[in-house]
Amino acid sequence: MRSNRIRTATLAAGALLAALSLTACSSDAGSGDSGKAGAAAPAAHTAAKQSPSPAAAPEKEAAAAGTGTDTAGGSAPKRIAPPAGSEGKKTTGSAHRTGGTTDRTPVTCTGGNTKASVSKVSRPLNHLLLTVTNTGDRPCYAYYAPMLRFDDAQAVFPTLESSRPQAVVTLAPGESAYAAIGLTGEPGAGPAPREAGHLQVHFSGKNPGGSTGTPAELTLPAGTSWDDNGFVTYWQSDMADALAY
């Protein structure tokens, strides 16, 4: 009996030692896995810091190109695309600056760049109104007074010197100048008036004493008569100024 008890106790002690040994092995194995996992975690964290995510890469590229958001906190400058079709265009300026074909230098008024007309007026008596209008595309100077010839007269009609304006009349395209024609002088002061049907208008140049360009050929109002004591005024820029004489 006693030997059986001793044997049973010995077997029980052996079983307990075997169980404790298994427990120790399990603890060692667990602590080894934990150590390895703990060591791997920092490495993975470091790798995550060093390698940016795919979504972050375009942001940095965009910021570098000036189209994204500045990582320093401000807004990066944006590129402004030029208007469509503006590439290669240069400002050439107006025709005046670049030597274009449009020439605005004034010329002399003549029968070639003006339209002339003659009309009868009620006041003053025995007067006609001569009008010239610039039909060209450049300004023109109406120098001095028109030189008139009635029909086949040899001499030009006398000019009224007291009607000289303060400056040469300049006509822009479409503008007109005026001259009054006093047909006769004081009654009985000279030869009897002569009837005329045609008037030739010559234009003065810059230098007095001669005509320039082509003359204007006009038909006089019916019943027009003139004598040697009549006159023609200088060109005026206003109709009323011409008819004041």
Short mmCIF file of C-alpha atoms in Angstrom, two decimals:
data_model
loop_
_atom_site.label_atom_id
_atom_site.label_comp_id
_atom_site.label_asym_id
_atom_site.label_seq_id
_atom_site.Cartn_x
_atom_site.Cartn_y
_atom_site.Cartn_z
CA MET A 1 0.00 0.00 0.00
CA ARG A 2 2.69 2.37 0.97
CA SER A 3 4.66 1.73 -2.19
CA ASN A 4 1.56 2.35 -4.26
CA ARG A 5 1.06 5.74 -2.62
CA ILE A 6 4.68 6.71 -3.22
CA ARG A 7 4.37 5.66 -6.86
CA THR A 8 1.15 7.60 -7.28
CA ALA A 9 2.71 10.70 -5.75
CA THR A 10 5.71 10.41 -8.01
CA LEU A 11 3.50 10.15 -11.10
CA ALA A 12 1.47 13.18 -9.97
CA ALA A 13 4.63 15.21 -9.41
CA GLY A 14 5.90 14.26 -12.85
CA ALA A 15 2.64 15.27 -14.47
CA LEU A 16 2.72 18.65 -12.68
CA LEU A 17 6.28 19.29 -13.82
CA ALA A 18 5.35 18.42 -17.40
CA ALA A 19 2.39 20.85 -17.27
CA LEU A 20 4.56 23.64 -15.88
CA SER A 21 7.14 23.01 -18.60
CA LEU A 22 4.47 23.32 -21.32
CA THR A 23 3.21 26.59 -19.78
CA ALA A 24 6.70 28.06 -19.76
CA CYS A 25 7.24 27.14 -23.42
CA SER A 26 3.95 28.77 -24.38
CA SER A 27 4.93 32.00 -22.54
CA ASP A 28 8.32 32.08 -24.26
CA ALA A 29 6.76 31.62 -27.67
CA GLY A 30 4.22 34.43 -27.01
CA SER A 31 6.81 36.86 -25.80
CA GLY A 32 8.92 36.18 -28.90
CA ASP A 33 6.01 36.98 -31.30
CA SER A 34 5.19 40.12 -29.36
CA GLY A 35 8.76 41.31 -29.57
CA LYS A 36 8.87 40.75 -33.30
CA ALA A 37 5.55 42.56 -33.86
CA GLY A 38 6.65 45.46 -31.68
CA ALA A 39 9.85 45.81 -33.66
CA ALA A 40 8.01 45.71 -37.02
CA ALA A 41 5.53 48.45 -36.11
CA PRO A 42 8.05 51.36 -35.87
CA ALA A 43 9.63 50.26 -39.11
CA ALA A 44 6.26 50.36 -40.89
CA HIS A 45 5.50 53.79 -39.35
CA THR A 46 8.85 55.16 -40.59
CA ALA A 47 8.20 53.82 -44.07
CA ALA A 48 4.80 55.51 -44.09
CA LYS A 49 6.42 58.87 -43.29
CA GLN A 50 9.06 58.54 -46.00
CA SER A 51 6.78 57.40 -48.85
CA PRO A 52 3.96 59.88 -49.66
CA SER A 53 0.60 58.51 -50.62
CA PRO A 54 -0.33 58.52 -54.36
CA ALA A 55 -2.96 61.24 -53.74
CA ALA A 56 -0.36 63.62 -52.24
CA ALA A 57 2.03 63.51 -55.23
CA PRO A 58 -0.20 65.43 -57.71
CA GLU A 59 -0.71 68.12 -55.07
CA LYS A 60 3.02 68.76 -54.81
CA GLU A 61 3.41 68.74 -58.59
CA ALA A 62 0.55 71.18 -58.98
CA ALA A 63 2.01 73.49 -56.37
CA ALA A 64 5.38 73.39 -58.13
CA ALA A 65 3.66 74.29 -61.42
CA GLY A 66 1.90 77.25 -59.85
CA THR A 67 -1.64 75.86 -60.20
CA GLY A 68 -2.26 74.31 -56.78
CA THR A 69 -2.24 75.45 -53.17
CA ASP A 70 0.97 76.65 -51.58
CA THR A 71 2.02 74.30 -48.78
CA ALA A 72 3.31 77.32 -46.83
CA GLY A 73 -0.25 78.47 -46.24
CA GLY A 74 -0.66 81.13 -49.00
CA SER A 75 -2.25 80.75 -52.41
CA ALA A 76 0.18 80.02 -55.19
CA PRO A 77 -0.01 82.40 -58.21
CA LYS A 78 -2.21 81.10 -61.03
CA ARG A 79 -1.29 81.15 -64.68
CA ILE A 80 -3.59 83.28 -66.82
CA ALA A 81 -4.03 81.91 -70.31
CA PRO A 82 -3.94 84.51 -73.17
CA PRO A 83 -7.18 85.09 -75.11
CA ALA A 84 -7.79 82.67 -77.91
CA GLY A 85 -6.15 83.75 -81.15
CA SER A 86 -3.96 86.40 -79.53
CA GLU A 87 -0.72 84.48 -79.94
CA GLY A 88 1.73 86.17 -82.24
CA LYS A 89 -0.23 89.43 -82.52
CA LYS A 90 1.62 92.73 -82.19
CA THR A 91 0.27 96.22 -81.69
CA THR A 92 1.04 98.17 -84.81
CA GLY A 93 -0.60 101.49 -83.87
CA SER A 94 -2.69 103.72 -86.09
CA ALA A 95 -2.06 104.34 -89.76
CA HIS A 96 -0.76 107.80 -88.84
CA ARG A 97 2.02 106.32 -86.69
CA THR A 98 2.97 103.50 -89.00
CA GLY A 99 3.01 105.49 -92.21
CA GLY A 100 -0.33 104.24 -93.50
CA THR A 101 -1.80 105.36 -96.79
CA THR A 102 -4.23 107.89 -95.23
CA ASP A 103 -2.73 111.36 -95.79
CA ARG A 104 -4.45 114.29 -94.06
CA THR A 105 -2.05 117.00 -95.21
CA PRO A 106 -4.06 120.01 -96.52
CA VAL A 107 -3.96 120.82 -100.22
CA THR A 108 -5.09 123.84 -102.26
CA CYS A 109 -8.79 124.09 -103.11
CA THR A 110 -9.33 123.86 -106.88
CA GLY A 111 -12.08 122.93 -109.28
CA GLY A 112 -10.83 119.34 -109.10
CA ASN A 113 -11.43 118.77 -105.37
CA THR A 114 -14.42 121.08 -104.78
CA LYS A 115 -17.94 121.50 -106.04
CA ALA A 116 -18.90 125.09 -106.90
CA SER A 117 -22.33 126.68 -107.21
CA VAL A 118 -23.70 130.18 -107.72
CA SER A 119 -27.09 131.46 -106.60
CA LYS A 120 -29.07 134.67 -106.54
CA VAL A 121 -29.83 136.33 -103.18
CA SER A 122 -32.50 138.82 -102.21
CA ARG A 123 -30.19 140.83 -99.94
CA PRO A 124 -28.03 142.68 -100.67
CA LEU A 125 -29.47 143.81 -104.01
CA ASN A 126 -27.63 142.88 -107.22
CA HIS A 127 -25.60 140.21 -105.45
CA LEU A 128 -24.83 136.58 -106.12
CA LEU A 129 -23.50 134.03 -103.63
CA LEU A 130 -20.64 131.80 -104.73
CA THR A 131 -20.20 128.56 -102.72
CA VAL A 132 -17.45 125.92 -102.92
CA THR A 133 -17.61 122.64 -100.99
CA ASN A 134 -14.63 120.36 -100.38
CA THR A 135 -15.43 117.04 -102.04
CA GLY A 136 -12.00 115.49 -101.48
CA ASP A 137 -10.73 113.32 -98.63
CA ARG A 138 -8.16 115.87 -97.43
CA PRO A 139 -8.55 119.41 -96.04
CA CYS A 140 -7.99 122.20 -98.56
CA TYR A 141 -7.03 125.88 -98.33
CA ALA A 142 -9.26 128.45 -100.04
CA TYR A 143 -6.59 131.08 -100.70
CA TYR A 144 -7.40 134.77 -101.25
CA ALA A 145 -10.43 135.49 -103.47
CA PRO A 146 -11.87 133.61 -106.45
CA MET A 147 -10.87 134.99 -109.86
CA LEU A 148 -14.00 135.40 -111.97
CA ARG A 149 -14.61 135.76 -115.68
CA PHE A 150 -18.09 136.47 -117.07
CA ASP A 151 -18.63 134.89 -120.46
CA ASP A 152 -15.70 135.81 -122.71
CA ALA A 153 -14.40 138.76 -120.67
CA GLN A 154 -10.66 139.32 -120.93
CA ALA A 155 -10.09 140.73 -117.44
CA VAL A 156 -10.93 139.10 -114.13
CA PHE A 157 -13.56 140.67 -111.91
CA PRO A 158 -12.23 143.18 -109.32
CA THR A 159 -11.52 141.92 -105.77
CA LEU A 160 -12.82 143.79 -102.71
CA GLU A 161 -9.66 144.13 -100.58
CA SER A 162 -11.53 145.27 -97.48
CA SER A 163 -13.09 141.77 -97.23
CA ARG A 164 -9.77 140.00 -96.56
CA PRO A 165 -10.22 137.58 -93.57
CA GLN A 166 -7.73 137.35 -90.72
CA ALA A 167 -6.65 133.85 -91.74
CA VAL A 168 -6.79 131.59 -94.77
CA VAL A 169 -10.05 129.66 -94.90
CA THR A 170 -9.42 125.93 -94.41
CA LEU A 171 -12.09 123.45 -95.49
CA ALA A 172 -12.31 119.98 -94.02
CA PRO A 173 -13.90 117.38 -96.30
CA GLY A 174 -17.58 118.33 -96.68
CA GLU A 175 -17.17 121.93 -95.48
CA SER A 176 -17.91 125.03 -97.58
CA ALA A 177 -16.48 128.51 -98.20
CA TYR A 178 -18.41 131.52 -99.51
CA ALA A 179 -17.78 134.63 -101.58
CA ALA A 180 -20.23 137.42 -102.45
CA ILE A 181 -20.38 138.84 -105.95
CA GLY A 182 -21.52 142.47 -106.19
CA LEU A 183 -22.66 142.63 -109.80
CA THR A 184 -22.74 146.38 -110.36
CA GLY A 185 -21.43 149.60 -108.87
CA GLU A 186 -23.29 152.83 -108.27
CA PRO A 187 -25.87 153.50 -110.98
CA GLY A 188 -24.49 155.77 -113.70
CA ALA A 189 -20.91 155.36 -112.48
CA GLY A 190 -19.78 153.48 -115.55
CA PRO A 191 -20.81 151.62 -118.68
CA ALA A 192 -24.26 150.07 -118.80
CA PRO A 193 -24.48 146.58 -117.27
CA ARG A 194 -24.00 143.62 -119.61
CA GLU A 195 -25.97 140.41 -119.40
CA ALA A 196 -24.05 137.16 -118.95
CA GLY A 197 -24.94 133.50 -118.89
CA HIS A 198 -21.64 131.79 -117.93
CA LEU A 199 -19.17 132.20 -115.08
CA GLN A 200 -15.66 130.78 -114.91
CA VAL A 201 -14.17 130.47 -111.39
CA HIS A 202 -10.37 130.23 -111.04
CA PHE A 203 -8.70 129.35 -107.72
CA SER A 204 -5.67 131.13 -106.26
CA GLY A 205 -2.59 129.27 -105.14
CA LYS A 206 -0.46 129.92 -102.08
CA ASN A 207 1.33 132.72 -103.88
CA PRO A 208 -0.92 135.58 -105.07
CA GLY A 209 -1.13 136.73 -108.65
CA GLY A 210 -2.01 133.52 -110.45
CA SER A 211 -4.46 130.65 -110.57
CA THR A 212 -3.86 126.96 -109.93
CA GLY A 213 -5.60 123.74 -110.85
CA THR A 214 -8.70 123.43 -112.97
CA PRO A 215 -11.38 126.17 -112.89
CA ALA A 216 -15.05 125.62 -112.18
CA GLU A 217 -17.51 126.26 -115.00
CA LEU A 218 -20.92 127.53 -113.84
CA THR A 219 -24.19 128.62 -115.42
CA LEU A 220 -25.42 131.96 -114.09
CA PRO A 221 -29.00 132.55 -112.93
CA ALA A 222 -31.21 133.89 -115.70
CA GLY A 223 -31.13 137.69 -116.07
CA THR A 224 -27.68 138.17 -114.49
CA SER A 225 -26.05 141.47 -115.51
CA TRP A 226 -22.69 142.90 -114.45
CA ASP A 227 -20.50 145.94 -115.01
CA ASP A 228 -16.87 146.91 -114.46
CA ASN A 229 -17.61 148.50 -111.08
CA GLY A 230 -18.71 145.26 -109.46
CA PHE A 231 -16.56 143.16 -107.07
CA VAL A 232 -16.03 139.74 -105.51
CA THR A 233 -15.08 139.22 -101.85
CA TYR A 234 -12.35 137.03 -100.42
CA TRP A 235 -13.39 133.53 -99.41
CA GLN A 236 -15.19 133.50 -96.07
CA SER A 237 -15.93 130.57 -93.77
CA ASP A 238 -19.40 131.95 -92.96
CA MET A 239 -22.13 132.85 -95.45
CA ALA A 240 -23.26 135.86 -93.42
CA ASP A 241 -19.73 137.29 -93.43
CA ALA A 242 -19.63 137.08 -97.22
CA LEU A 243 -23.02 138.76 -97.67
CA ALA A 244 -22.09 141.57 -95.28
CA TYR A 245 -20.40 143.40 -98.19
#
